[in-house]
Coordinates of C-alpha atoms and ligand atoms in Angstrom, one line a residue:
X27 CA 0.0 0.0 0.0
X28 CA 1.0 3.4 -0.8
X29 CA 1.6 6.0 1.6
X30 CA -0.5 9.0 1.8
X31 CA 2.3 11.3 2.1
X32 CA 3.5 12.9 -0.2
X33 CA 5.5 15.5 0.1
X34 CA 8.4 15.3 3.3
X35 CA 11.2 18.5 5.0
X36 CA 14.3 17.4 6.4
X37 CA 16.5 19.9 8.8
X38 CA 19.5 19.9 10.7
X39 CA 19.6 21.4 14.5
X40 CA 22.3 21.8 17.3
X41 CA 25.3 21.3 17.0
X42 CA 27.1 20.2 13.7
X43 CA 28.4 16.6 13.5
X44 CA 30.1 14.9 11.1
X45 CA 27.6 12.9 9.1
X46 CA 24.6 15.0 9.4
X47 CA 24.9 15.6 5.3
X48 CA 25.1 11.8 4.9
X49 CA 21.8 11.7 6.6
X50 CA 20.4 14.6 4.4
X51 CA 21.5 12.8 1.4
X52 CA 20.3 9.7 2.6
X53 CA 16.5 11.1 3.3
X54 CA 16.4 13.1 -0.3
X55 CA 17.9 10.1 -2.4
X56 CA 15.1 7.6 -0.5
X57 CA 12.5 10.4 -0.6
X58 CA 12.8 10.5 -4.5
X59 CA 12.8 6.9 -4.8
X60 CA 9.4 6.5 -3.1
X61 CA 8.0 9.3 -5.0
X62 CA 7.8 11.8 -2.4
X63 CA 9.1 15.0 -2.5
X64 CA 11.7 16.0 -0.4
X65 CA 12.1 20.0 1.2
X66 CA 14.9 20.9 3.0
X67 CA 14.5 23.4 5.5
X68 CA 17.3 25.8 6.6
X69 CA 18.6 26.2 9.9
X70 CA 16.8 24.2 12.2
X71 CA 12.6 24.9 12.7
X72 CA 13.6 28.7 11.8
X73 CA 13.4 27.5 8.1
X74 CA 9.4 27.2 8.4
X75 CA 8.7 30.1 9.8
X76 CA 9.1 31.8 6.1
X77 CA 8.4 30.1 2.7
X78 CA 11.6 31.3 1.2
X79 CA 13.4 29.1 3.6
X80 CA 12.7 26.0 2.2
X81 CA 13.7 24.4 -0.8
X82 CA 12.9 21.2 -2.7
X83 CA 15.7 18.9 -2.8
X84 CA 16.3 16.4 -5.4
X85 CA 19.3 13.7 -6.1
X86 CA 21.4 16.2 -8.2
X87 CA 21.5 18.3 -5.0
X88 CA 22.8 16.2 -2.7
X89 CA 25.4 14.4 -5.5
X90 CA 29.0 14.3 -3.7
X91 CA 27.9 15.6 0.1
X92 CA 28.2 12.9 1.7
X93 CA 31.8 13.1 2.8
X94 CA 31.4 16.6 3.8
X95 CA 31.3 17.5 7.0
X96 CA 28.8 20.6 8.1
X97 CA 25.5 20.7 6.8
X98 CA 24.2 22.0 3.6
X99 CA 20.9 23.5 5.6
X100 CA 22.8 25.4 8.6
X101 CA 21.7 24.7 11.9
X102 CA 21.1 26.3 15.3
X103 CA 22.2 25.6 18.9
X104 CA 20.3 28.5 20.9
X105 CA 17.4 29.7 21.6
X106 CA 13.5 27.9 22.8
X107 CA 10.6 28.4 20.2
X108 CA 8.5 27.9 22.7
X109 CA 9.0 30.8 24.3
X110 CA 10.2 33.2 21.3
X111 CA 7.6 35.5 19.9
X112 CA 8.8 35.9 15.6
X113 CA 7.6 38.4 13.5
X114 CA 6.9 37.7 9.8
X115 CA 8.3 39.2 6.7
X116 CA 4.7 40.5 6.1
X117 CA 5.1 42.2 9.7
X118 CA 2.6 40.0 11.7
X119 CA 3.9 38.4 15.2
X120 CA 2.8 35.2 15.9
X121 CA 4.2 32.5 18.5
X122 CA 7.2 30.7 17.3
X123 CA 5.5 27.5 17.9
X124 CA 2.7 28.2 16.4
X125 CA 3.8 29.7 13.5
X126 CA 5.8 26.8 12.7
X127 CA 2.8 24.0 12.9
X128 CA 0.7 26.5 10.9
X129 CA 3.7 26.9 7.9
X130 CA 3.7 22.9 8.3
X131 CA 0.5 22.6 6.9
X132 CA 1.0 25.1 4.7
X133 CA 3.8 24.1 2.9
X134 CA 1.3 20.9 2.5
X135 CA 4.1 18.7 3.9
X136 CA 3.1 15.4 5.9
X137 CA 5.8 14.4 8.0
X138 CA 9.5 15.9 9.0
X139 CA 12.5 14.7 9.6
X140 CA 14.6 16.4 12.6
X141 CA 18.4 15.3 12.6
X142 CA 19.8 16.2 16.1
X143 CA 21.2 16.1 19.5
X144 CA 18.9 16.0 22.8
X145 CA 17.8 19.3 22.9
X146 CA 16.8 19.2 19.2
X147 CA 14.9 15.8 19.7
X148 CA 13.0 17.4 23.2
X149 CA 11.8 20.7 20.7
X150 CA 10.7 17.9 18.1
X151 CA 8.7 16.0 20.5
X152 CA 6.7 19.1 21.3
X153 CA 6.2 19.8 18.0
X154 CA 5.5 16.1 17.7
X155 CA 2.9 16.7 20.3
X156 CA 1.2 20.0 18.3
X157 CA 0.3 17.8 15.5
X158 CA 3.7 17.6 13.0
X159 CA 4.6 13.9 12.4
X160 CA 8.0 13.5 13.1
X161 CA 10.7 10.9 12.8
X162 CA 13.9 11.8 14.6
X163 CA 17.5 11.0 14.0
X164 CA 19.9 11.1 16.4
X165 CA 23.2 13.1 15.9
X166 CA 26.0 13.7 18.4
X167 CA 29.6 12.9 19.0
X168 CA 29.0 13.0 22.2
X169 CA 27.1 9.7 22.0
X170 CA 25.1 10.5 24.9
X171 CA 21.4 9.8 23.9
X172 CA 19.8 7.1 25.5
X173 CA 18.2 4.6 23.4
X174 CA 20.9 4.0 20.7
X175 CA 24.2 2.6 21.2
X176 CA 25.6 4.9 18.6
X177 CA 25.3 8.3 16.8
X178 CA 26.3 9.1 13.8
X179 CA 29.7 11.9 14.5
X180 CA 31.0 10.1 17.2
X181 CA 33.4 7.7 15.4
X182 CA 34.6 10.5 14.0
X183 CA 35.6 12.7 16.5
X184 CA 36.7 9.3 17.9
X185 CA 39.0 8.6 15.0
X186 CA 40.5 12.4 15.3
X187 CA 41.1 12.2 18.6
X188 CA 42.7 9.0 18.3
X189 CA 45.2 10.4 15.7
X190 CA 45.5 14.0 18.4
X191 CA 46.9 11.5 21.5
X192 CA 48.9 9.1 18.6
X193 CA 50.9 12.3 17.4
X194 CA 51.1 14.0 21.1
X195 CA 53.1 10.6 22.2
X196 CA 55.9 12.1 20.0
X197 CA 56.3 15.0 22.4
X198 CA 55.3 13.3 25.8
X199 CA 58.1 10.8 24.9
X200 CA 61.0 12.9 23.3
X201 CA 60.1 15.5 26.3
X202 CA 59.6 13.2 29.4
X203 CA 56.5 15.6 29.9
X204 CA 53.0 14.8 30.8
X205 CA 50.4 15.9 28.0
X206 CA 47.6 16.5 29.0
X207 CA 44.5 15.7 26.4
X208 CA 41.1 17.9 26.9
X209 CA 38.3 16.0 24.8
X210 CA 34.6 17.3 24.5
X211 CA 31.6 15.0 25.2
X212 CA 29.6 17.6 27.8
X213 CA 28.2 15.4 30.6
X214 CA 29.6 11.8 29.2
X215 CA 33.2 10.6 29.0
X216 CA 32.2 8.3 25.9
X217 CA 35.0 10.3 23.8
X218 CA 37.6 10.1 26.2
X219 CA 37.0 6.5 27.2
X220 CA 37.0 5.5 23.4
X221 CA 39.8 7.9 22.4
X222 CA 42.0 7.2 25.6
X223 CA 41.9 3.1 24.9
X224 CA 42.6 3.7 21.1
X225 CA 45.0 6.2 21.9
X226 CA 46.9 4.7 24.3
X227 CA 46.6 6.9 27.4
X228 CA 47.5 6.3 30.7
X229 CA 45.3 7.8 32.5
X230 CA 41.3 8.9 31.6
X231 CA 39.5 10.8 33.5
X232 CA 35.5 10.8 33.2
X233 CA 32.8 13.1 34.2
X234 CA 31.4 9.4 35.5
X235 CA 34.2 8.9 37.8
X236 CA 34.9 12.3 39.9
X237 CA 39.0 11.8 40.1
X238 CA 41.5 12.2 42.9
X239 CA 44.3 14.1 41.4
X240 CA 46.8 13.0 43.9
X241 CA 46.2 9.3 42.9
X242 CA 46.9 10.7 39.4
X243 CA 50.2 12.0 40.4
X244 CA 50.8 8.8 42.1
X245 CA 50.0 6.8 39.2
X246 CA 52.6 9.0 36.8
X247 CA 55.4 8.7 39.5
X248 CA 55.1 5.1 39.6
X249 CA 55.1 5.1 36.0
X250 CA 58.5 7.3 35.8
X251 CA 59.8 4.8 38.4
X252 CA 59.7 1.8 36.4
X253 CA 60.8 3.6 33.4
X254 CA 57.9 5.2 31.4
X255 CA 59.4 9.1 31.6
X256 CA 55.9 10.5 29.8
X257 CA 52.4 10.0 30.6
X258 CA 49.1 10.9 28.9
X259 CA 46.1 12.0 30.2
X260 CA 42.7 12.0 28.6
X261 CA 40.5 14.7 30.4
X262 CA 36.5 14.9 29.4
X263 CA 35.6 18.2 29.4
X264 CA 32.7 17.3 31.6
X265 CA 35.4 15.7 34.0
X266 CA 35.6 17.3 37.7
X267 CA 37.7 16.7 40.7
X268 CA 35.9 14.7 44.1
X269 CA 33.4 17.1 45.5
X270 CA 34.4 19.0 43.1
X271 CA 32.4 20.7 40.3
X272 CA 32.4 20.8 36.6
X273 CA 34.4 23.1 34.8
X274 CA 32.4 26.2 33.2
X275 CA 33.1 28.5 31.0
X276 CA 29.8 29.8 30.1
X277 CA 26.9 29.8 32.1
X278 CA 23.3 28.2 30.7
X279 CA 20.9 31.1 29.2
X280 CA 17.6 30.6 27.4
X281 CA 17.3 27.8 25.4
X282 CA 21.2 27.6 25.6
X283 CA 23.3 24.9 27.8
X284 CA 26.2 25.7 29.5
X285 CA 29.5 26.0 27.8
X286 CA 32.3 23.4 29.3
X287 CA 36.0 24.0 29.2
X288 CA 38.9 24.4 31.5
X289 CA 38.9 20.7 32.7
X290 CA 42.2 19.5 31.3
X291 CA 44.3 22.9 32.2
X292 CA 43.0 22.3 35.6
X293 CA 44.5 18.8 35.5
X294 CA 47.7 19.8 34.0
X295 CA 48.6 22.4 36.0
X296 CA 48.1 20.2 39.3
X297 CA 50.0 17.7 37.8
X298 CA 52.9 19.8 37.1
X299 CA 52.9 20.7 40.7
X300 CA 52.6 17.5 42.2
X301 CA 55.2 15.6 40.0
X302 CA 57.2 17.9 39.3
X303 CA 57.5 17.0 35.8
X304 CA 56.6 19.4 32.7
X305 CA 53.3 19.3 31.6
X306 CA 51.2 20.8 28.5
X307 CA 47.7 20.6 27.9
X308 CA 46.3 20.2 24.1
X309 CA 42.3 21.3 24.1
X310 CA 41.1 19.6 21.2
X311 CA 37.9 21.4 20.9
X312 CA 35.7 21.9 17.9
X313 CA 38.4 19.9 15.4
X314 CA 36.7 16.9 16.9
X315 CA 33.3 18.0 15.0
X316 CA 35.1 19.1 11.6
X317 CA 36.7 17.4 8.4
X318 CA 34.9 14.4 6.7
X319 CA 32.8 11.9 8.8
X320 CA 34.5 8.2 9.2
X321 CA 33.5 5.3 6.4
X322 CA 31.6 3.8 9.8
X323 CA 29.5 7.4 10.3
X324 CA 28.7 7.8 6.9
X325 CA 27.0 4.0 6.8
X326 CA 25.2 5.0 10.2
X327 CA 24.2 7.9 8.6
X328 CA 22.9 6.0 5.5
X329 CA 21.2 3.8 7.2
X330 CA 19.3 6.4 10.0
X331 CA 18.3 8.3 6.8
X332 CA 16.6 5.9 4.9
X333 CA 15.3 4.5 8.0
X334 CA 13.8 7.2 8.6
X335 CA 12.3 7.9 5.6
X336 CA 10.7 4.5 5.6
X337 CA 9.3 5.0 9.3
X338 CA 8.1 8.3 8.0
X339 CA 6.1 6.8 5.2
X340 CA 4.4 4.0 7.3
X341 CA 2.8 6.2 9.4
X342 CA 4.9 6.2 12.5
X343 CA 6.1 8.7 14.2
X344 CA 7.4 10.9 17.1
X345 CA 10.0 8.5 17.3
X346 CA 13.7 8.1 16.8
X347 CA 15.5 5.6 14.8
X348 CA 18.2 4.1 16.8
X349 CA 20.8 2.2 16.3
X350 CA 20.4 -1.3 18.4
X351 CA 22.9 -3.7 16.7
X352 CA 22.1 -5.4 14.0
X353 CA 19.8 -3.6 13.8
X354 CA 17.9 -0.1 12.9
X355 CA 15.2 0.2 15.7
X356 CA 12.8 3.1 16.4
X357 CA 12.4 4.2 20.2
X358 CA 9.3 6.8 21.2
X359 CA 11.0 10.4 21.5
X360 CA 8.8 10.6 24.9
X361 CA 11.7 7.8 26.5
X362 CA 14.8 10.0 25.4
X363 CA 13.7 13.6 26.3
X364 CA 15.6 14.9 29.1
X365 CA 17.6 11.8 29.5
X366 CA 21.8 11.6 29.1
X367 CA 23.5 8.6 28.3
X368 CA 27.0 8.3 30.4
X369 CA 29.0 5.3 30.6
X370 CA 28.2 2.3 32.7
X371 CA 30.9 2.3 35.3
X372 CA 31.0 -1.3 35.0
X373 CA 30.7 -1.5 31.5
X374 CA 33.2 -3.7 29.5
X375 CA 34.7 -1.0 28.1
X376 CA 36.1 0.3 31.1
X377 CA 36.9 -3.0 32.8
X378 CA 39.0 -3.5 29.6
X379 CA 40.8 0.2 30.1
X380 CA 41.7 -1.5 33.9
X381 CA 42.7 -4.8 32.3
X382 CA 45.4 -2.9 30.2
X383 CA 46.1 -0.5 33.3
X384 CA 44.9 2.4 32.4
X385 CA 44.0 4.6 35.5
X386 CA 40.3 6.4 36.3
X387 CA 42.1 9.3 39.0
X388 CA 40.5 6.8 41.4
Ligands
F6P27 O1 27.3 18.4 22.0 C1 28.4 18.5 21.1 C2 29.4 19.5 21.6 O2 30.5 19.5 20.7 C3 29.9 19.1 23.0 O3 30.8 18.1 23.1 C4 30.5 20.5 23.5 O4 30.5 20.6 24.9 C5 29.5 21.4 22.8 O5 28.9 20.8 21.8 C6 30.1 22.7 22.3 O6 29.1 23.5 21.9 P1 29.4 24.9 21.1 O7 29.7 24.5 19.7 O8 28.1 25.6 21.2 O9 30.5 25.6 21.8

């Protein structure tokens, strides 16, 4: 049986992440294939506010974006819509929210697909809840929302991480220092546990594991004692010292979350007083979003896409597709709102970081 729908937007919000035009691709080049037309709307749910923000897309549009990182439709990481109050380009003001679900209709579209983090997924439940059919997708490289064991962007920032701590060895060695490794991730170490195992550190320390920075020292010491001159340490940003608190560089405003950053400089420079030794902190920051998403991303991507094309189509919706290996899944967006997905603390992954004796600040 045919679906009823025939005409479909796609849009991008929060942060960027590798992959996100992989997904975009992925929801046009299925779209077209079933028949439906696809719109994509520009920067987040600001692009239905006017007419002239959206724009049909068709396979000769997305030809050759898949291994480019970004997005094609801009996105946006601030803000609440269901608060804002937008005036119109014919000089009307209407309720963000409202104006969106009455340009919906409009634009005679019958379902949406919102690529995003949390706080992108939370806005498309509500809308979700006002009536627009909506399939999420998630997208972080954080890898922090529950209900899929993977988003697209993390490998990625992963894989570039990976390759920061591999070349940092060079220095740490030749040096005798300590380098110190600042990762992002917000409130979930999932980048610096991932990154410090395939990187080789020596110590990780986890916003899931408060750390005691004198059993860090101790670890280094013992380290220089048996010979190893040079240590590394992996620091999440999200990471914070016992009854300690995170470090903040930016507090939350409307419809904005806190800025993190400062973690690892923190670290370093109570290392270097502790030990004695020389120290240096690398913060890897927004390089971890950037460049071209992973081979493993851009299949996730895929995949998600069409996915949620399909889901779209069957008459599903407020929903995520999620990742649940082998398979492609869909999980209500009512189960993930609000929610963050941190590591286990006995999860194999870190009993395997113990196994090979790396060290939690513990
Ligand atoms: O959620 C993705 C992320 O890159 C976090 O790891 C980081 O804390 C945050 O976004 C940075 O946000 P912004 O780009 O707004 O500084």
């Amino acid at each position: 049986m045919s679906s009823p729908i025939r005409k479909i937007g796609v849009l991008t919000g929060g942060g960027d992440a590798p992959g996100l035009n992989a997904v975009i691709r992925a929801v046009v080049k299925a779209g077209c294939n079933a028949n439906v037309d696809v719109l994509g709307v520009e920067d987040s749910f600001d692009g239905l506010l006017e007419f002239n923000r959206c724009h049909v897309l068709n396979t000769k549009d997305v030809t050759g974006i898949l291994r480019r990182g970004g997005t094609i439709l801009g996105t946006i990481n601030t803000g609440d819509p269901f608060v804002r109050r937008i005036t119109t380009a014919e000089g009307v003001e209407h309720s963000y929210a409202d104006r969106v679900v009455e340009m919906f209709h409009r634009m005679g579209l019958g379902g949406l697909v919102v690529i995003g983090g949390d706080g992108t997924l939370g806005l498309a439940h509500r809308f979700s809840l006002l009536g627009i059919p909506i399939v999420g997708v998630p997208k972080t490289i954080d890898n922090d929302i529950v209900g899929t064991t993977n988003c697209f962007g993390f490998d990625t920032a992963v894989s570039f991480a990976t390759d920061a701590i591999d070349r940092l060895h060079t220095t740490a060695e030749a040096h005798r220092r300590i380098m110190v490794v600042e990762v992002m991730g917000r409130y979930a170490g999932w980048i610096a546990l991932h990154a410090g195992i395939g990187g080789g550190a020596d110590v990780i320390l986890l916003p899931e594991f408060p750390y005691d920075i004198a059993a860090v020292a101790e670890r280094i010491t013992a380290r220089d004692a048996w010979g190893a001159h040079f240590s590394i340490v992996v620091v999440a940003e999200g990471a914070k010292p016992r009854n300690g608190r995170v470090s903040v560089i930016e507090a939350a405003g409307l419809g904005k979350a806190e800025r993190l950053g400062g973690a690892g400089h923190l670290v370093a420079a109570a290392l270097e007083q502790l030990t004695g030794k020389e120290t240096r902190t690398v913060v890897l920051g927004h390089l971890q979003r950037g460049g071209s998403p992973t081979s493993y991303d851009r299949v996730l991507a895929t995949r998600f896409g069409t996915t949620a094309v399909d889901v779209l189509l069957s008459g599903e919706h407020d929903c995520m597709v999620a990742s649940r290996p082998p398979d492609i899944v869909t999980v209500p967006l009512s189960q993930i709102v609000g929610r963050t997905r941190t590591v286990p603390v006995d999860s194999d992954v870190v009993r395997t970081a113990r196994a090979v004796g790396i060290g939690f600040g513990e």
